[in-house]
Short mmCIF file of C-alpha atoms in Angstrom, two decimals:
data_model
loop_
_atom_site.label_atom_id
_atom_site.label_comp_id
_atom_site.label_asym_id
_atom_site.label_seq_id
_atom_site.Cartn_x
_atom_site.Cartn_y
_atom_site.Cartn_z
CA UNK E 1 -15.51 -26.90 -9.43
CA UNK E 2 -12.84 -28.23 -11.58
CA UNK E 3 -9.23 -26.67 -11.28
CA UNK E 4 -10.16 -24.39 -14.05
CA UNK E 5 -13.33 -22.67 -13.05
CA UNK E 6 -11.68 -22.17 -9.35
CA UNK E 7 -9.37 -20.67 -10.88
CA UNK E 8 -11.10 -17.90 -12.99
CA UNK E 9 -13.62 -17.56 -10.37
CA UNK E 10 -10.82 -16.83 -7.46
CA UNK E 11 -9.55 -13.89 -10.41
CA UNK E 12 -13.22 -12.93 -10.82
CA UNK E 13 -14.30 -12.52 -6.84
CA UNK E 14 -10.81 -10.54 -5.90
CA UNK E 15 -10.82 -8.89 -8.76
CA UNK E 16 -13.83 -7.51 -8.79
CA UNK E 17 -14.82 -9.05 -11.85
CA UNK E 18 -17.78 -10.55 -11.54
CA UNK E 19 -16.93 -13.14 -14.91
CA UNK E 20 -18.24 -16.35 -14.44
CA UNK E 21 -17.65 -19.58 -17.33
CA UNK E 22 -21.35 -20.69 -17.09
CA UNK E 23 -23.83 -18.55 -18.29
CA UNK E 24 -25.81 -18.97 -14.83
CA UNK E 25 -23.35 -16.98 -13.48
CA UNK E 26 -22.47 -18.67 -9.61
CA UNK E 27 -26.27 -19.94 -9.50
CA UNK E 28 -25.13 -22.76 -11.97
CA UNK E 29 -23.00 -23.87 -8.63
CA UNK E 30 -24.07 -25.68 -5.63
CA UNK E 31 -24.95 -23.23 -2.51
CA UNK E 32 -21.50 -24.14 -0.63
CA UNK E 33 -19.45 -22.07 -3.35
CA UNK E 34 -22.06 -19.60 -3.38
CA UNK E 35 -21.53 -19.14 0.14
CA UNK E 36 -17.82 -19.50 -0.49
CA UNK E 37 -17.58 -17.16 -2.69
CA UNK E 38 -19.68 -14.61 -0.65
CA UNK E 39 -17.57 -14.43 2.03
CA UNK E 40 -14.66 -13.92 -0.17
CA UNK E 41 -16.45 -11.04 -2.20
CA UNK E 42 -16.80 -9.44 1.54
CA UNK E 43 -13.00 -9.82 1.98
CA UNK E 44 -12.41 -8.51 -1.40
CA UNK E 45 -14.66 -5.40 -0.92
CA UNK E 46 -12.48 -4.69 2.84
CA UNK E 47 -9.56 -2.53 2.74
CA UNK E 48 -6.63 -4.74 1.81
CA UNK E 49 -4.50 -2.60 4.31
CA UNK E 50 -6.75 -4.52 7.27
CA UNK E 51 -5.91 -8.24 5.58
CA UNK E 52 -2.32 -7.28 6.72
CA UNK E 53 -3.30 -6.59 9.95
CA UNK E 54 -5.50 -9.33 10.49
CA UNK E 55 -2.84 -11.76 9.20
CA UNK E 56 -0.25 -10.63 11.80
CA UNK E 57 -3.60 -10.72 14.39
CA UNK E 58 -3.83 -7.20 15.11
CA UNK E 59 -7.63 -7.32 16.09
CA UNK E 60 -7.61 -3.70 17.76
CA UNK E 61 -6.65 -2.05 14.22
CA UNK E 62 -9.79 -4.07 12.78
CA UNK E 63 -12.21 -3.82 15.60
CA UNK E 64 -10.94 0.75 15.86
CA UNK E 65 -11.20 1.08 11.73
CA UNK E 66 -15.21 3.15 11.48
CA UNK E 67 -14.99 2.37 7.60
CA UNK E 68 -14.76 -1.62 8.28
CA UNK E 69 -17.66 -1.41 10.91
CA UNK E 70 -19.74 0.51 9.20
CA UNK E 71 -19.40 -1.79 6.03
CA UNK E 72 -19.81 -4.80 7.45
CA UNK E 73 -23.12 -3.24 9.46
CA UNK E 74 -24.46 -2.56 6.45
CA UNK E 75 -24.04 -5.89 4.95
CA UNK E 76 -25.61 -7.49 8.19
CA UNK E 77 -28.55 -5.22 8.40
CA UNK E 78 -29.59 -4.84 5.24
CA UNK E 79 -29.18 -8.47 4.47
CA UNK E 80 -31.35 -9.58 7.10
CA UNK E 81 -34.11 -7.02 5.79
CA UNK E 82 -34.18 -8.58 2.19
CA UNK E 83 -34.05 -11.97 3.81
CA UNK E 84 -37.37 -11.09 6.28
CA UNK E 85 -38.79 -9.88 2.47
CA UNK E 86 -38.33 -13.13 0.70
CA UNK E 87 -39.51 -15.17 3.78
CA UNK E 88 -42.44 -13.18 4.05
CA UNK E 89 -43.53 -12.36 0.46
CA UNK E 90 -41.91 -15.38 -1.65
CA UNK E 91 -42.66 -17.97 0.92
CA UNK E 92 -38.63 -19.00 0.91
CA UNK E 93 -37.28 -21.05 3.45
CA UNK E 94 -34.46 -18.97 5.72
CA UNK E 95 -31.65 -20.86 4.87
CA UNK E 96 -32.77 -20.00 1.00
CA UNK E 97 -33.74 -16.41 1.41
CA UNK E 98 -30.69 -15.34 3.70
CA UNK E 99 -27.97 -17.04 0.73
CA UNK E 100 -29.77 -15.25 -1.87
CA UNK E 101 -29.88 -12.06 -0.09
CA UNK E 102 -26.39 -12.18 1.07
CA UNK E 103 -25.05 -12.87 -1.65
CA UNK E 104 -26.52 -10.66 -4.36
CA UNK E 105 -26.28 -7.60 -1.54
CA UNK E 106 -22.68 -8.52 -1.53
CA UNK E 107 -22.17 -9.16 -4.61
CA UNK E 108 -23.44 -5.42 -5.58
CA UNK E 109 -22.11 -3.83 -2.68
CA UNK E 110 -18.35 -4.81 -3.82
CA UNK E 111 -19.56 -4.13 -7.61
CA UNK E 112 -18.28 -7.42 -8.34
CA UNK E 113 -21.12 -8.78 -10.53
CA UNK E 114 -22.07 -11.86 -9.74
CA UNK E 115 -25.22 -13.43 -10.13
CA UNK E 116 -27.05 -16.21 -8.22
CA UNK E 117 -30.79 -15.02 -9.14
CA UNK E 118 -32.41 -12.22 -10.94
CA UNK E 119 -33.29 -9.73 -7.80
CA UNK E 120 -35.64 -7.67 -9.79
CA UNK E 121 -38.40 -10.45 -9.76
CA UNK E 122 -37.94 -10.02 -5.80
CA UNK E 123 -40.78 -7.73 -3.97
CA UNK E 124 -39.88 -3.67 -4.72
CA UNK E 125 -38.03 -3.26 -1.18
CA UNK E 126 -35.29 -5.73 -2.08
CA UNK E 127 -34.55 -4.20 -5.37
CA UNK E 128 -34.63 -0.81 -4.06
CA UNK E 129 -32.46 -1.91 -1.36
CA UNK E 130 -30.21 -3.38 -4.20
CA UNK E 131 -30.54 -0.11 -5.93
CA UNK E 132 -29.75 1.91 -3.05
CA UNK E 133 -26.61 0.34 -2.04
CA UNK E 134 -25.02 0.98 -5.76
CA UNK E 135 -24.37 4.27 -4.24
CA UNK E 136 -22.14 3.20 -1.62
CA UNK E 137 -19.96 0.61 -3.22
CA UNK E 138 -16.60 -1.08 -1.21
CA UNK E 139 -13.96 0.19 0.90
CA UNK E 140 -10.92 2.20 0.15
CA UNK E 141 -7.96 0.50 -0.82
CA UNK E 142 -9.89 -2.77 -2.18
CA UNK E 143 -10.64 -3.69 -5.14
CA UNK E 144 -14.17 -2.57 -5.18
CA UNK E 145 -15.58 0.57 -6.79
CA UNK E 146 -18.37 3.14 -6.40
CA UNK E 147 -17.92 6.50 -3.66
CA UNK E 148 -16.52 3.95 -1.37
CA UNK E 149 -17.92 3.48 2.49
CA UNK E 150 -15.15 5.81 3.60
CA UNK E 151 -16.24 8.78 1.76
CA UNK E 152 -20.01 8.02 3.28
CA UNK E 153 -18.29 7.95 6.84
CA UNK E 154 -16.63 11.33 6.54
CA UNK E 155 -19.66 12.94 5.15
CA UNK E 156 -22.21 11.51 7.34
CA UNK E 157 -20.40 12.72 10.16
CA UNK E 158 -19.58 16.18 8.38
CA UNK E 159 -23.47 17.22 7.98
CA UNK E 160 -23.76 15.67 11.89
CA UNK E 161 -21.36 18.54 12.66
CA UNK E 162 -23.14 21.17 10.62
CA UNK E 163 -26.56 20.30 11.84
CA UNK E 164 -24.06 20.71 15.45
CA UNK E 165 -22.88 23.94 14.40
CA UNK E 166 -26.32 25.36 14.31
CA UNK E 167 -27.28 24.88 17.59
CA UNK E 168 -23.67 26.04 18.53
CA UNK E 169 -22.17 28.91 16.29
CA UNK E 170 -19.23 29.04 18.44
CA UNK E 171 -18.45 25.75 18.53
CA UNK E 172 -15.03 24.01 16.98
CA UNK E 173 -15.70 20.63 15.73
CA UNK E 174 -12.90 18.57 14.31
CA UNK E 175 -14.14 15.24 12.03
CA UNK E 176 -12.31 12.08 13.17
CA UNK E 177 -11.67 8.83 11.36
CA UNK E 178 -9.88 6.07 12.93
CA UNK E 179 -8.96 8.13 15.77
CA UNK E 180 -7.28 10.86 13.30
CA UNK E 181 -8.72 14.37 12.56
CA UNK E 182 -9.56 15.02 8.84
CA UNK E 183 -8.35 18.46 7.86
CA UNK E 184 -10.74 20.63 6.23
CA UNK E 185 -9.46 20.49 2.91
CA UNK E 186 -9.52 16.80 2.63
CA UNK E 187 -13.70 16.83 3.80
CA UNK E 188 -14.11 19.30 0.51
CA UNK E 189 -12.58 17.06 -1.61
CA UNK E 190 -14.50 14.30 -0.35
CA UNK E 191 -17.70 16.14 -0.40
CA UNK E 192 -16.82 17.98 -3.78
CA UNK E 193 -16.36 14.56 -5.25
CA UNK E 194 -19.61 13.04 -3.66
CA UNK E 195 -21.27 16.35 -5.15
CA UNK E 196 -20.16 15.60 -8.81
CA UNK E 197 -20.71 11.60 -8.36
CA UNK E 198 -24.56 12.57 -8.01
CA UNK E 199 -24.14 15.63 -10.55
CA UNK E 200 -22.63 13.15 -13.27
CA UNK E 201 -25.09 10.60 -12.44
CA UNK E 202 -28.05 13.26 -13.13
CA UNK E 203 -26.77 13.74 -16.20
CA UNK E 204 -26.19 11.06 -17.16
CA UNK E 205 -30.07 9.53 -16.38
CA UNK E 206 -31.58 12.45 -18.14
CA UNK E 207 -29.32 11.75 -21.34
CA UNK E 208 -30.36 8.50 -21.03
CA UNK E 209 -34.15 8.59 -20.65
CA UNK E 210 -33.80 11.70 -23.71
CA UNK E 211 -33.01 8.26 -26.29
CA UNK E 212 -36.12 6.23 -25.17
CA UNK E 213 -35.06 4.55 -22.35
CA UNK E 214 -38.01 4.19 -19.15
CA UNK E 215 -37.04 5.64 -15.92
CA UNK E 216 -35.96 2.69 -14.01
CA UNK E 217 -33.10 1.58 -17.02
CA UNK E 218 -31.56 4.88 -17.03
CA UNK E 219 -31.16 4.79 -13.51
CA UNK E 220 -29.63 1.45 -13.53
CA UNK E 221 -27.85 1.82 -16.76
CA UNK E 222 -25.98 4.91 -15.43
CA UNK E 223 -25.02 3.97 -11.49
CA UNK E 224 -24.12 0.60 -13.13
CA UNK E 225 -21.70 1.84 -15.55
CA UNK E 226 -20.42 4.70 -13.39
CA UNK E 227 -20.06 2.36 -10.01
CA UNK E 228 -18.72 -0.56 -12.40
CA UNK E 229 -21.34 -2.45 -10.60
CA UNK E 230 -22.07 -4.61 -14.34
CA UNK E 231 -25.86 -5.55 -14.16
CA UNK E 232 -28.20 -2.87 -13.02
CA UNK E 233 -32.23 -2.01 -12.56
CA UNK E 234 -34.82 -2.51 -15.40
CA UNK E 235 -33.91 -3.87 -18.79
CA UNK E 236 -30.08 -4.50 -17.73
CA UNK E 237 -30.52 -6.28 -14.22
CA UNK E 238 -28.80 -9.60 -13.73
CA UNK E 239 -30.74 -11.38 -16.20
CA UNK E 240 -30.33 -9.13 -18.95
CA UNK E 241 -27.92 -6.88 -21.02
CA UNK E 242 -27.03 -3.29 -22.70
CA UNK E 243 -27.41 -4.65 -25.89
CA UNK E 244 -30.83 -3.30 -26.64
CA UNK E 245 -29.45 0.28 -25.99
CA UNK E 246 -28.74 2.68 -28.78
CA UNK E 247 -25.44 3.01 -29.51
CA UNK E 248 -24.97 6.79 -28.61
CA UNK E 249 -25.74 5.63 -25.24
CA UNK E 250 -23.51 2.65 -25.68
CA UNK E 251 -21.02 5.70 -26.09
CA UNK E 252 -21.59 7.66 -22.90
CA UNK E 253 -21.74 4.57 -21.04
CA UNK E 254 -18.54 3.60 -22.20
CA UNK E 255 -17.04 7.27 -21.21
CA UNK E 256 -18.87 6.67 -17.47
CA UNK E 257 -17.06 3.50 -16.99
CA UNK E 258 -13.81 5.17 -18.04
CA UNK E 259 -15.14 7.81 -15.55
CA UNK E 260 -15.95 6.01 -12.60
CA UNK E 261 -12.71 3.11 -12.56
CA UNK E 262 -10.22 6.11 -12.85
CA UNK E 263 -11.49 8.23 -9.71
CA UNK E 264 -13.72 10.74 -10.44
CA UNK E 265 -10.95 13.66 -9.68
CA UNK E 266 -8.19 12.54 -11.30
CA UNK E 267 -10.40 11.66 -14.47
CA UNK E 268 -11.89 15.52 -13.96
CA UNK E 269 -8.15 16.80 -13.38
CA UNK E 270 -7.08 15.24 -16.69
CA UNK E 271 -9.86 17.57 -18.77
CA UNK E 272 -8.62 20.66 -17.20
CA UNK E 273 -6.04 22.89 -19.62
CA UNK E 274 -4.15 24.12 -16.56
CA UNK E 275 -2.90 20.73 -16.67
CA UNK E 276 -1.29 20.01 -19.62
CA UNK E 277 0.23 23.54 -20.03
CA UNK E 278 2.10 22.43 -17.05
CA UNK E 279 3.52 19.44 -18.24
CA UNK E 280 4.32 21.04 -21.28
CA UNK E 281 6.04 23.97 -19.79
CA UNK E 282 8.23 21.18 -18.25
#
């Protein structure tokens, strides 16, 4: 790369951005950036908290943090899986199918963007896999968007406790992260704002397939907008655009990507009355 492209893509992996200057996206480059620039999405998606602690070599805080682990298990496993599916059904060679697969899967698992091939001409388990993942997103305190892995941690391990519970009424069981409890009030938020995630989402796919749209577009129009993942499933994947869509829907997408890079609460807070009359009795 010349001084100027490293430049704008270094903005575009931390960032989050996901801009490239070529039109190929990073599949115009040569697979050593791609790889490059992989690994740097994956540091981009962490929690910049743990780049701290890794810089002063504090391993324990890494190797102790459930959020990082479970992120970068994901990545690893699910990786692997669309690599075994490209072997197998496109007849790549490994070193081929495991770049590819690693770095679109990162590249949508950060929502940063970036493109290297068009994963909806892969076999249907890698796309859905690619799909699926859009409702995870990065880590807290990155740059990355979507629900966050953090939020997935606490509630996995909430509905572990209530499935518990059943079998033991009596039973007092505090959810830990990182060694900490979470108080109660802080797993309703979480779960209150996984709730309306999914609830907006709904809505937003049935408003969408109400102008035309086919089932798989909506879908990918809506997480892609509301995750600020950039290309989604269907008729906007990597290869394609949101240019064909009407412009109401051009509309609500814009108001979901408002929606979705201001935190869904504090975007929610903003509508209610009770806050304004606040400030203004202030």
């Amino acid at each position: 790369m010349s001084f100027y492209e490293s430049l704008c893509h270094s903005f575009g992996t931390l960032a989050i951005g996901g801009f490239s200057t070529k039109n190929a996206s990073v599949g115009y480059y040569s697979p050593y950036l791609q790889y490059v620039i992989a690994i740097f999405m994956v540091l981009s998606g962490m929690n910049f908290t743990l780049h701290y602690f890794l810089i002063k070599g504090n391993f324990q805080k890494l190797y102790k943090n459930s959020e990082l682990k479970l992120y970068l298990t994901i990545t690893l496993i699910v990786t692997h899986i669309i690599s075994g599916v490209l072997v197998l059904n496109k007849n790549y060679s490994i070193e081929h199918a495991s770049r590819e697969s690693f770095f679109q899967f990162t590249s949508m698992l950060t929502t940063t963007g970036y493109a290297t091939a068009d994963y909806l001409n892969w076999p249907t388990q890698g796309w859905i896999l690619i799909f699926t993942i859009m409702f995870v997103g990065g880590c807290v305190c990155s740059t990355a968007g979507g629900i966050k892995v953090i939020r997935r941690v606490v509630a996995f391990k909430y509905l572990r406790n209530q499935i518990a519970m059943i079998l033991h009424p009596k039973a007092i069981m505090a959810i830990k992260v990182n060694s900490k409890s979470i108080q109660d009030s802080q797993e309703q938020t979480i779960i209150t704002f996984i709730m309306m995630y999914m609830a907006i989402f709904a809505a937003g796919f049935v408003f969408m397939t109400l102008l035309g749209l086919d089932m798989c577009t909506a879908m990918g129009s809506v997480i892609a907008c509301l995750g600020s993942f950039g290309p989604g499933i269907g008729t906007v994947g990597p290869a394609a655009n949101f240019a064909h869509i009407p412009e109401i829907g051009k509309v609500v997408l814009f108001v979901l990507m408002i929606i979705g890079r201001h935190e869904l609460l504090t975007f929610m807070i903003l509508l209610m009355p009770e806050f304004w009359r606040k400030k203004t009795s202030e």
